[in-house]
Amino acid sequence: MSQRLDVHEQITNRIIEAIEKGAGQFKLPWHRPAASLERPVNIVTGKGYRGINVVTLWVEAQLKNYSVPVWGTYKQFQEKGCQVRKGEKASLIVFYKELEYGRDDAKDGEDDTRSVWMARGYWVFNAEQTEGFQIPERPPVQPIERNARVDAWIANIGADIRHGGHSAFYRPSEDYIQMPDEGLFTGTDTTSATEAMYATLLHELSHLTGHKSRLDRFSAPRSTESTAREELLAELSAAFLCADLGVTPHLRDDHAQYLQYWLTVMRGDKKAIFQAAAGANRAVEWLNARQPQQA
């Protein structure tokens, strides 16, 4: 009998591989140039992938140098008149399906069914692995000065954001975010100073969602491991928000110390990255729920 595919383990190993390749530069696989930092979408539905699949497909795109964020199964590309080239290798993603089964221990009047969520792996290809897909021309990337859309999005959160000093942090005990003066931010080869500022603030807003009055992530005693896990969650959340809002994420120097520890956590717990991605999704959803409904 063939051994059952362990989806969690395979995807975690792939992410670890990508992080290790960039460990010397202290860059994570979800920190990508603005031209290619977009939520991966499905070729048929046009909808964005969610959770761990966002991270997984960003990793695959980085490892294989794909710049088009369009993915789909072999059959889905065929439905759109495209053909996957011979010899191309697929990338593994995961979906959860709810299964119901009967209960033998149900008492009179109780529901006699029970449901469980099962992880199921799917193999997808990138549009650049196909023939017949029209790759859109990309406009040249231009640095931004101020982004009114992002400013409005941040204002809708209603967070207490203070400016001054040389550090960026969120203080749960007083429920406020501290940001350095904007003039202290510097750009990199792939991000402007303004983009670095936005990405840092989005990271701190992700921490803010963990307050006891919101998603309550900080009730347990803090440890080195819990701090590293929270930083990983906030990095993922900020990366998702940067993609949605069109901001290039910037890896802050003080997060470099967590890089090796993230690797240790993921090696020891194959579901750690999944849990962080799920938590990041909840943080993003909480922040987005503060935005006014669009017609």
PDB file of C-alpha atoms in Angstrom:
ATOM      1  CA  MET A   1       0.000   0.000   0.000  1.00  0.00           C
ATOM      2  CA  SER A   2       1.409   3.412  -0.923  1.00  0.00           C
ATOM      3  CA  GLN A   3       2.069   5.804   1.938  1.00  0.00           C
ATOM      4  CA  ARG A   4      -0.538   8.545   2.276  1.00  0.00           C
ATOM      5  CA  LEU A   5       0.600  11.971   1.119  1.00  0.00           C
ATOM      6  CA  ASP A   6       1.335  14.239   4.088  1.00  0.00           C
ATOM      7  CA  VAL A   7       0.285  17.608   2.702  1.00  0.00           C
ATOM      8  CA  HIS A   8       1.354  19.588   5.754  1.00  0.00           C
ATOM      9  CA  GLU A   9       4.826  18.088   5.805  1.00  0.00           C
ATOM     10  CA  GLN A  10       5.463  18.592   2.085  1.00  0.00           C
ATOM     11  CA  ILE A  11       4.393  22.232   2.062  1.00  0.00           C
ATOM     12  CA  THR A  12       6.284  23.021   5.269  1.00  0.00           C
ATOM     13  CA  ASN A  13       9.446  21.449   3.847  1.00  0.00           C
ATOM     14  CA  ARG A  14       9.060  23.538   0.703  1.00  0.00           C
ATOM     15  CA  ILE A  15       8.788  26.753   2.713  1.00  0.00           C
ATOM     16  CA  ILE A  16      11.767  25.774   4.874  1.00  0.00           C
ATOM     17  CA  GLU A  17      13.781  25.153   1.717  1.00  0.00           C
ATOM     18  CA  ALA A  18      12.921  28.606   0.389  1.00  0.00           C
ATOM     19  CA  ILE A  19      13.785  30.322   3.692  1.00  0.00           C
ATOM     20  CA  GLU A  20      17.095  28.468   3.934  1.00  0.00           C
ATOM     21  CA  LYS A  21      18.072  29.592   0.449  1.00  0.00           C
ATOM     22  CA  GLY A  22      17.633  33.206   1.483  1.00  0.00           C
ATOM     23  CA  ALA A  23      18.753  32.921   5.095  1.00  0.00           C
ATOM     24  CA  GLY A  24      22.090  34.620   4.515  1.00  0.00           C
ATOM     25  CA  GLN A  25      20.314  37.736   3.230  1.00  0.00           C
ATOM     26  CA  PHE A  26      17.679  37.676   6.013  1.00  0.00           C
ATOM     27  CA  LYS A  27      14.906  37.650   3.436  1.00  0.00           C
ATOM     28  CA  LEU A  28      11.748  35.604   3.662  1.00  0.00           C
ATOM     29  CA  PRO A  29       9.995  34.072   0.665  1.00  0.00           C
ATOM     30  CA  TRP A  30       6.949  36.301   1.002  1.00  0.00           C
ATOM     31  CA  HIS A  31       8.976  39.507   0.707  1.00  0.00           C
ATOM     32  CA  ARG A  32       8.807  40.112  -3.012  1.00  0.00           C
ATOM     33  CA  PRO A  33       9.188  43.066  -5.404  1.00  0.00           C
ATOM     34  CA  ALA A  34       6.071  45.152  -5.949  1.00  0.00           C
ATOM     35  CA  ALA A  35       5.780  43.978  -9.561  1.00  0.00           C
ATOM     36  CA  SER A  36       5.082  40.421  -8.480  1.00  0.00           C
ATOM     37  CA  LEU A  37       3.605  40.834  -4.983  1.00  0.00           C
ATOM     38  CA  GLU A  38      -0.005  40.069  -5.753  1.00  0.00           C
ATOM     39  CA  ARG A  39      -2.374  37.553  -4.266  1.00  0.00           C
ATOM     40  CA  PRO A  40      -2.216  34.375  -6.368  1.00  0.00           C
ATOM     41  CA  VAL A  41      -5.533  33.839  -8.152  1.00  0.00           C
ATOM     42  CA  ASN A  42      -7.227  30.898  -9.809  1.00  0.00           C
ATOM     43  CA  ILE A  43      -7.360  30.834 -13.628  1.00  0.00           C
ATOM     44  CA  VAL A  44     -11.035  29.784 -13.721  1.00  0.00           C
ATOM     45  CA  THR A  45     -12.683  31.533 -10.764  1.00  0.00           C
ATOM     46  CA  GLY A  46     -10.496  34.630 -10.694  1.00  0.00           C
ATOM     47  CA  LYS A  47     -10.637  34.452  -6.898  1.00  0.00           C
ATOM     48  CA  GLY A  48      -7.552  34.774  -4.721  1.00  0.00           C
ATOM     49  CA  TYR A  49      -6.135  31.803  -2.874  1.00  0.00           C
ATOM     50  CA  ARG A  50      -6.268  32.058   0.912  1.00  0.00           C
ATOM     51  CA  GLY A  51      -4.266  31.179   4.017  1.00  0.00           C
ATOM     52  CA  ILE A  52      -1.348  28.828   3.643  1.00  0.00           C
ATOM     53  CA  ASN A  53      -1.902  28.596  -0.113  1.00  0.00           C
ATOM     54  CA  VAL A  54      -0.955  32.277  -0.492  1.00  0.00           C
ATOM     55  CA  VAL A  55       2.383  31.608   1.193  1.00  0.00           C
ATOM     56  CA  THR A  56       2.899  28.328  -0.642  1.00  0.00           C
ATOM     57  CA  LEU A  57       2.364  29.841  -4.080  1.00  0.00           C
ATOM     58  CA  TRP A  58       4.530  32.861  -3.279  1.00  0.00           C
ATOM     59  CA  VAL A  59       7.281  30.427  -2.296  1.00  0.00           C
ATOM     60  CA  GLU A  60       6.842  28.438  -5.504  1.00  0.00           C
ATOM     61  CA  ALA A  61       6.899  31.643  -7.559  1.00  0.00           C
ATOM     62  CA  GLN A  62      10.122  32.746  -5.913  1.00  0.00           C
ATOM     63  CA  LEU A  63      11.853  29.387  -6.307  1.00  0.00           C
ATOM     64  CA  LYS A  64      10.836  29.095  -9.970  1.00  0.00           C
ATOM     65  CA  ASN A  65      10.991  32.816 -10.892  1.00  0.00           C
ATOM     66  CA  TYR A  66       7.324  33.179 -11.885  1.00  0.00           C
ATOM     67  CA  SER A  67       6.039  36.750 -12.105  1.00  0.00           C
ATOM     68  CA  VAL A  68       2.419  36.042 -13.119  1.00  0.00           C
ATOM     69  CA  PRO A  69       0.173  35.325 -10.078  1.00  0.00           C
ATOM     70  CA  VAL A  70      -2.258  33.062 -11.966  1.00  0.00           C
ATOM     71  CA  TRP A  71      -2.540  29.379 -11.046  1.00  0.00           C
ATOM     72  CA  GLY A  72      -4.781  26.432 -11.783  1.00  0.00           C
ATOM     73  CA  THR A  73      -4.997  22.704 -12.240  1.00  0.00           C
ATOM     74  CA  TYR A  74      -4.081  21.001 -15.507  1.00  0.00           C
ATOM     75  CA  LYS A  75      -7.769  20.641 -16.356  1.00  0.00           C
ATOM     76  CA  GLN A  76      -8.597  24.250 -15.467  1.00  0.00           C
ATOM     77  CA  PHE A  77      -5.979  25.598 -17.857  1.00  0.00           C
ATOM     78  CA  GLN A  78      -7.353  23.319 -20.572  1.00  0.00           C
ATOM     79  CA  GLU A  79     -10.804  24.781 -19.944  1.00  0.00           C
ATOM     80  CA  LYS A  80      -9.337  28.215 -20.693  1.00  0.00           C
ATOM     81  CA  GLY A  81      -7.728  27.049 -23.926  1.00  0.00           C
ATOM     82  CA  CYS A  82      -4.227  26.739 -22.475  1.00  0.00           C
ATOM     83  CA  GLN A  83      -1.952  23.715 -22.426  1.00  0.00           C
ATOM     84  CA  VAL A  84       0.595  22.905 -19.750  1.00  0.00           C
ATOM     85  CA  ARG A  85       3.942  22.329 -21.431  1.00  0.00           C
ATOM     86  CA  LYS A  86       5.310  18.802 -21.399  1.00  0.00           C
ATOM     87  CA  GLY A  87       7.709  18.155 -18.545  1.00  0.00           C
ATOM     88  CA  GLU A  88       6.448  20.992 -16.317  1.00  0.00           C
ATOM     89  CA  LYS A  89       6.148  20.113 -12.623  1.00  0.00           C
ATOM     90  CA  ALA A  90       3.084  21.036 -10.575  1.00  0.00           C
ATOM     91  CA  SER A  91       3.034  22.758  -7.173  1.00  0.00           C
ATOM     92  CA  LEU A  92       1.191  21.338  -4.182  1.00  0.00           C
ATOM     93  CA  ILE A  93      -1.531  23.315  -2.409  1.00  0.00           C
ATOM     94  CA  VAL A  94      -4.091  22.216   0.164  1.00  0.00           C
ATOM     95  CA  PHE A  95      -7.837  22.574   0.659  1.00  0.00           C
ATOM     96  CA  TYR A  96      -9.882  21.491   3.635  1.00  0.00           C
ATOM     97  CA  LYS A  97     -13.121  19.585   3.129  1.00  0.00           C
ATOM     98  CA  GLU A  98     -15.707  18.970   5.832  1.00  0.00           C
ATOM     99  CA  LEU A  99     -16.729  15.327   6.124  1.00  0.00           C
ATOM    100  CA  GLU A 100     -19.644  13.987   8.122  1.00  0.00           C
ATOM    101  CA  TYR A 101     -19.982  10.523   9.607  1.00  0.00           C
ATOM    102  CA  GLY A 102     -22.406   8.787  11.921  1.00  0.00           C
ATOM    103  CA  ARG A 103     -22.004   8.681  15.696  1.00  0.00           C
ATOM    104  CA  ASP A 104     -22.555   5.523  17.694  1.00  0.00           C
ATOM    105  CA  ASP A 105     -22.533   7.307  21.065  1.00  0.00           C
ATOM    106  CA  ALA A 106     -25.321   9.806  20.335  1.00  0.00           C
ATOM    107  CA  LYS A 107     -28.062   9.922  22.962  1.00  0.00           C
ATOM    108  CA  ASP A 108     -31.745  10.360  22.241  1.00  0.00           C
ATOM    109  CA  GLY A 109     -32.396  13.821  20.879  1.00  0.00           C
ATOM    110  CA  GLU A 110     -28.731  14.466  20.043  1.00  0.00           C
ATOM    111  CA  ASP A 111     -27.342  14.919  16.555  1.00  0.00           C
ATOM    112  CA  ASP A 112     -26.157  11.491  15.398  1.00  0.00           C
ATOM    113  CA  THR A 113     -23.589  12.909  12.989  1.00  0.00           C
ATOM    114  CA  ARG A 114     -20.119  14.302  13.546  1.00  0.00           C
ATOM    115  CA  SER A 115     -18.036  16.399  11.200  1.00  0.00           C
ATOM    116  CA  VAL A 116     -14.275  16.586  10.735  1.00  0.00           C
ATOM    117  CA  TRP A 117     -12.088  18.676   8.461  1.00  0.00           C
ATOM    118  CA  MET A 118      -9.755  16.731   6.184  1.00  0.00           C
ATOM    119  CA  ALA A 119      -6.799  18.220   4.343  1.00  0.00           C
ATOM    120  CA  ARG A 120      -6.677  17.343   0.671  1.00  0.00           C
ATOM    121  CA  GLY A 121      -3.784  18.167  -1.617  1.00  0.00           C
ATOM    122  CA  TYR A 122      -4.179  19.577  -5.123  1.00  0.00           C
ATOM    123  CA  TRP A 123      -1.552  20.054  -7.799  1.00  0.00           C
ATOM    124  CA  VAL A 124      -1.547  23.350  -9.669  1.00  0.00           C
ATOM    125  CA  PHE A 125       0.532  24.999 -12.368  1.00  0.00           C
ATOM    126  CA  ASN A 126       1.515  28.603 -12.927  1.00  0.00           C
ATOM    127  CA  ALA A 127       0.340  30.393 -16.058  1.00  0.00           C
ATOM    128  CA  GLU A 128       3.970  30.720 -17.183  1.00  0.00           C
ATOM    129  CA  GLN A 129       4.139  26.926 -17.438  1.00  0.00           C
ATOM    130  CA  THR A 130       1.507  26.900 -20.166  1.00  0.00           C
ATOM    131  CA  GLU A 131       1.107  27.667 -23.836  1.00  0.00           C
ATOM    132  CA  GLY A 132      -1.773  29.880 -24.885  1.00  0.00           C
ATOM    133  CA  PHE A 133      -1.965  32.117 -21.816  1.00  0.00           C
ATOM    134  CA  GLN A 134      -1.663  35.797 -22.683  1.00  0.00           C
ATOM    135  CA  ILE A 135       0.722  37.296 -20.152  1.00  0.00           C
ATOM    136  CA  PRO A 136      -0.322  40.924 -19.511  1.00  0.00           C
ATOM    137  CA  GLU A 137       2.182  43.711 -19.955  1.00  0.00           C
ATOM    138  CA  ARG A 138       3.181  45.221 -16.637  1.00  0.00           C
ATOM    139  CA  PRO A 139       3.626  48.943 -16.170  1.00  0.00           C
ATOM    140  CA  PRO A 140       7.005  50.000 -14.765  1.00  0.00           C
ATOM    141  CA  VAL A 141       7.077  50.016 -10.977  1.00  0.00           C
ATOM    142  CA  GLN A 142       7.115  53.555  -9.598  1.00  0.00           C
ATOM    143  CA  PRO A 143       7.947  54.466  -5.997  1.00  0.00           C
ATOM    144  CA  ILE A 144       4.990  55.868  -4.067  1.00  0.00           C
ATOM    145  CA  GLU A 145       4.949  59.049  -2.007  1.00  0.00           C
ATOM    146  CA  ARG A 146       1.683  58.704  -0.088  1.00  0.00           C
ATOM    147  CA  ASN A 147      -1.065  56.224  -0.801  1.00  0.00           C
ATOM    148  CA  ALA A 148      -4.491  57.710  -0.054  1.00  0.00           C
ATOM    149  CA  ARG A 149      -6.150  54.297  -0.177  1.00  0.00           C
ATOM    150  CA  VAL A 150      -3.780  52.808   2.393  1.00  0.00           C
ATOM    151  CA  ASP A 151      -4.004  55.921   4.584  1.00  0.00           C
ATOM    152  CA  ALA A 152      -7.800  55.682   4.587  1.00  0.00           C
ATOM    153  CA  TRP A 153      -7.692  51.937   5.286  1.00  0.00           C
ATOM    154  CA  ILE A 154      -5.410  52.499   8.285  1.00  0.00           C
ATOM    155  CA  ALA A 155      -7.542  55.382   9.590  1.00  0.00           C
ATOM    156  CA  ASN A 156     -10.639  53.158   9.557  1.00  0.00           C
ATOM    157  CA  ILE A 157      -9.002  50.822  12.095  1.00  0.00           C
ATOM    158  CA  GLY A 158      -9.151  53.574  14.719  1.00  0.00           C
ATOM    159  CA  ALA A 159      -5.884  52.460  16.328  1.00  0.00           C
ATOM    160  CA  ASP A 160      -3.881  54.638  18.729  1.00  0.00           C
ATOM    161  CA  ILE A 161      -0.755  55.239  16.611  1.00  0.00           C
ATOM    162  CA  ARG A 162       2.001  57.386  18.083  1.00  0.00           C
ATOM    163  CA  HIS A 163       5.095  58.708  16.323  1.00  0.00           C
ATOM    164  CA  GLY A 164       8.564  59.403  17.662  1.00  0.00           C
ATOM    165  CA  GLY A 165      11.766  57.684  18.672  1.00  0.00           C
ATOM    166  CA  HIS A 166      13.636  55.033  16.725  1.00  0.00           C
ATOM    167  CA  SER A 167      11.563  51.877  17.287  1.00  0.00           C
ATOM    168  CA  ALA A 168       8.374  50.341  15.948  1.00  0.00           C
ATOM    169  CA  PHE A 169       6.327  48.202  18.330  1.00  0.00           C
ATOM    170  CA  TYR A 170       2.861  47.411  19.668  1.00  0.00           C
ATOM    171  CA  ARG A 171       2.346  47.625  23.447  1.00  0.00           C
ATOM    172  CA  PRO A 172      -0.583  45.366  24.468  1.00  0.00           C
ATOM    173  CA  SER A 173      -0.691  46.634  28.076  1.00  0.00           C
ATOM    174  CA  GLU A 174      -1.581  50.152  26.859  1.00  0.00           C
ATOM    175  CA  ASP A 175      -3.018  49.125  23.494  1.00  0.00           C
ATOM    176  CA  TYR A 176      -1.070  51.502  21.272  1.00  0.00           C
ATOM    177  CA  ILE A 177       1.357  51.347  18.347  1.00  0.00           C
ATOM    178  CA  GLN A 178       4.615  53.264  18.405  1.00  0.00           C
ATOM    179  CA  MET A 179       6.130  54.226  15.053  1.00  0.00           C
ATOM    180  CA  PRO A 180       9.429  56.006  14.335  1.00  0.00           C
ATOM    181  CA  ASP A 181       9.290  59.395  12.670  1.00  0.00           C
ATOM    182  CA  GLU A 182       8.636  58.857   8.966  1.00  0.00           C
ATOM    183  CA  GLY A 183      11.904  60.522   7.993  1.00  0.00           C
ATOM    184  CA  LEU A 184      13.852  57.677   9.597  1.00  0.00           C
ATOM    185  CA  PHE A 185      12.626  55.044   7.132  1.00  0.00           C
ATOM    186  CA  THR A 186      14.988  54.111   4.325  1.00  0.00           C
ATOM    187  CA  GLY A 187      14.366  52.311   1.045  1.00  0.00           C
ATOM    188  CA  THR A 188      15.977  49.202  -0.393  1.00  0.00           C
ATOM    189  CA  ASP A 189      16.645  47.908  -3.902  1.00  0.00           C
ATOM    190  CA  THR A 190      12.992  46.812  -4.181  1.00  0.00           C
ATOM    191  CA  THR A 191      11.101  49.150  -1.808  1.00  0.00           C
ATOM    192  CA  SER A 192      10.858  52.870  -1.256  1.00  0.00           C
ATOM    193  CA  ALA A 193      11.066  54.464   2.168  1.00  0.00           C
ATOM    194  CA  THR A 194       7.319  55.092   2.097  1.00  0.00           C
ATOM    195  CA  GLU A 195       6.599  51.449   1.281  1.00  0.00           C
ATOM    196  CA  ALA A 196       8.839  50.370   4.157  1.00  0.00           C
ATOM    197  CA  MET A 197       6.876  52.647   6.494  1.00  0.00           C
ATOM    198  CA  TYR A 198       3.510  51.257   5.391  1.00  0.00           C
ATOM    199  CA  ALA A 199       4.677  47.639   5.631  1.00  0.00           C
ATOM    200  CA  THR A 200       6.026  48.215   9.147  1.00  0.00           C
ATOM    201  CA  LEU A 201       2.770  49.843  10.277  1.00  0.00           C
ATOM    202  CA  LEU A 202       0.702  47.005   8.787  1.00  0.00           C
ATOM    203  CA  HIS A 203       2.874  44.556  10.730  1.00  0.00           C
ATOM    204  CA  GLU A 204       2.184  46.403  13.994  1.00  0.00           C
ATOM    205  CA  LEU A 205      -1.542  46.603  13.200  1.00  0.00           C
ATOM    206  CA  SER A 206      -1.465  42.815  12.832  1.00  0.00           C
ATOM    207  CA  HIS A 207      -0.077  42.583  16.383  1.00  0.00           C
ATOM    208  CA  LEU A 208      -2.848  44.921  17.568  1.00  0.00           C
ATOM    209  CA  THR A 209      -5.475  42.333  16.593  1.00  0.00           C
ATOM    210  CA  GLY A 210      -4.090  40.008  19.282  1.00  0.00           C
ATOM    211  CA  HIS A 211      -5.268  42.250  22.158  1.00  0.00           C
ATOM    212  CA  LYS A 212      -7.637  40.596  24.671  1.00  0.00           C
ATOM    213  CA  SER A 213     -10.488  42.813  23.469  1.00  0.00           C
ATOM    214  CA  ARG A 214     -10.005  41.562  19.898  1.00  0.00           C
ATOM    215  CA  LEU A 215      -8.651  38.113  18.974  1.00  0.00           C
ATOM    216  CA  ASP A 216      -7.029  37.502  22.397  1.00  0.00           C
ATOM    217  CA  ARG A 217      -3.701  35.920  21.400  1.00  0.00           C
ATOM    218  CA  PHE A 218      -1.662  37.192  24.362  1.00  0.00           C
ATOM    219  CA  SER A 219      -3.460  35.595  27.313  1.00  0.00           C
ATOM    220  CA  ALA A 220      -0.851  32.831  27.777  1.00  0.00           C
ATOM    221  CA  PRO A 221       2.551  33.654  29.376  1.00  0.00           C
ATOM    222  CA  ARG A 222       5.000  34.976  26.783  1.00  0.00           C
ATOM    223  CA  SER A 223       8.050  32.905  25.881  1.00  0.00           C
ATOM    224  CA  THR A 224      10.717  32.957  23.204  1.00  0.00           C
ATOM    225  CA  GLU A 225       8.700  30.436  21.211  1.00  0.00           C
ATOM    226  CA  SER A 226       5.366  32.268  21.528  1.00  0.00           C
ATOM    227  CA  THR A 227       7.056  35.563  20.613  1.00  0.00           C
ATOM    228  CA  ALA A 228       8.603  34.031  17.503  1.00  0.00           C
ATOM    229  CA  ARG A 229       5.278  32.471  16.516  1.00  0.00           C
ATOM    230  CA  GLU A 230       3.515  35.823  16.971  1.00  0.00           C
ATOM    231  CA  GLU A 231       6.150  37.551  14.834  1.00  0.00           C
ATOM    232  CA  LEU A 232       5.705  34.946  12.109  1.00  0.00           C
ATOM    233  CA  LEU A 233       1.925  35.463  12.232  1.00  0.00           C
ATOM    234  CA  ALA A 234       2.317  39.232  12.000  1.00  0.00           C
ATOM    235  CA  GLU A 235       4.793  38.951   9.125  1.00  0.00           C
ATOM    236  CA  LEU A 236       2.361  36.763   7.199  1.00  0.00           C
ATOM    237  CA  SER A 237      -0.577  39.033   8.008  1.00  0.00           C
ATOM    238  CA  ALA A 238       1.383  42.105   6.922  1.00  0.00           C
ATOM    239  CA  ALA A 239       2.437  40.318   3.728  1.00  0.00           C
ATOM    240  CA  PHE A 240      -1.197  39.486   2.919  1.00  0.00           C
ATOM    241  CA  LEU A 241      -2.231  43.104   3.585  1.00  0.00           C
ATOM    242  CA  CYS A 242       0.671  44.479   1.551  1.00  0.00           C
ATOM    243  CA  ALA A 243      -0.466  42.342  -1.374  1.00  0.00           C
ATOM    244  CA  ASP A 244      -4.103  43.406  -1.027  1.00  0.00           C
ATOM    245  CA  LEU A 245      -3.270  47.100  -0.675  1.00  0.00           C
ATOM    246  CA  GLY A 246      -0.470  47.191  -3.251  1.00  0.00           C
ATOM    247  CA  VAL A 247       2.398  47.850  -0.825  1.00  0.00           C
ATOM    248  CA  THR A 248       5.782  46.138  -1.068  1.00  0.00           C
ATOM    249  CA  PRO A 249       6.647  44.491   2.283  1.00  0.00           C
ATOM    250  CA  HIS A 250       9.896  45.389   3.996  1.00  0.00           C
ATOM    251  CA  LEU A 251      11.782  43.013   6.332  1.00  0.00           C
ATOM    252  CA  ARG A 252      12.796  44.982   9.408  1.00  0.00           C
ATOM    253  CA  ASP A 253      16.273  44.416  10.836  1.00  0.00           C
ATOM    254  CA  ASP A 254      14.951  43.466  14.275  1.00  0.00           C
ATOM    255  CA  HIS A 255      13.111  40.494  12.760  1.00  0.00           C
ATOM    256  CA  ALA A 256      16.294  38.878  11.470  1.00  0.00           C
ATOM    257  CA  GLN A 257      16.883  37.337  14.899  1.00  0.00           C
ATOM    258  CA  TYR A 258      13.690  35.290  14.528  1.00  0.00           C
ATOM    259  CA  LEU A 259      14.632  33.761  11.192  1.00  0.00           C
ATOM    260  CA  GLN A 260      16.576  30.792  12.525  1.00  0.00           C
ATOM    261  CA  TYR A 261      14.021  30.228  15.245  1.00  0.00           C
ATOM    262  CA  TRP A 262      11.180  30.115  12.713  1.00  0.00           C
ATOM    263  CA  LEU A 263      13.093  27.371  10.955  1.00  0.00           C
ATOM    264  CA  THR A 264      13.463  25.497  14.248  1.00  0.00           C
ATOM    265  CA  VAL A 265       9.745  25.816  14.978  1.00  0.00           C
ATOM    266  CA  MET A 266       8.748  24.602  11.513  1.00  0.00           C
ATOM    267  CA  ARG A 267      11.149  21.659  11.620  1.00  0.00           C
ATOM    268  CA  GLY A 268       9.740  20.610  14.978  1.00  0.00           C
ATOM    269  CA  ASP A 269       6.081  21.171  14.103  1.00  0.00           C
ATOM    270  CA  LYS A 270       5.028  20.571  10.514  1.00  0.00           C
ATOM    271  CA  LYS A 271       1.749  22.410  11.132  1.00  0.00           C
ATOM    272  CA  ALA A 272       3.320  25.571  12.606  1.00  0.00           C
ATOM    273  CA  ILE A 273       3.273  27.504   9.340  1.00  0.00           C
ATOM    274  CA  PHE A 274      -0.345  26.447   8.759  1.00  0.00           C
ATOM    275  CA  GLN A 275      -1.325  27.681  12.213  1.00  0.00           C
ATOM    276  CA  ALA A 276       0.496  30.975  11.617  1.00  0.00           C
ATOM    277  CA  ALA A 277      -1.192  31.409   8.226  1.00  0.00           C
ATOM    278  CA  ALA A 278      -4.608  30.662   9.737  1.00  0.00           C
ATOM    279  CA  GLY A 279      -3.958  33.200  12.502  1.00  0.00           C
ATOM    280  CA  ALA A 280      -2.780  35.734   9.924  1.00  0.00           C
ATOM    281  CA  ASN A 281      -6.011  35.228   7.986  1.00  0.00           C
ATOM    282  CA  ARG A 282      -8.049  35.912  11.122  1.00  0.00           C
ATOM    283  CA  ALA A 283      -6.025  39.074  11.794  1.00  0.00           C
ATOM    284  CA  VAL A 284      -6.544  40.300   8.218  1.00  0.00           C
ATOM    285  CA  GLU A 285     -10.269  39.537   8.374  1.00  0.00           C
ATOM    286  CA  TRP A 286     -10.604  41.452  11.663  1.00  0.00           C
ATOM    287  CA  LEU A 287      -8.829  44.487  10.193  1.00  0.00           C
ATOM    288  CA  ASN A 288     -10.825  44.335   6.956  1.00  0.00           C
ATOM    289  CA  ALA A 289     -14.064  44.122   8.926  1.00  0.00           C
ATOM    290  CA  ARG A 290     -13.316  47.638  10.209  1.00  0.00           C
ATOM    291  CA  GLN A 291     -13.546  48.979   6.653  1.00  0.00           C
ATOM    292  CA  PRO A 292     -16.795  50.488   5.343  1.00  0.00           C
ATOM    293  CA  GLN A 293     -18.768  48.270   2.983  1.00  0.00           C
ATOM    294  CA  GLN A 294     -18.284  49.168  -0.661  1.00  0.00           C
ATOM    295  CA  ALA A 295     -21.251  49.403  -2.998  1.00  0.00           C
TER     296      ALA A 295
END
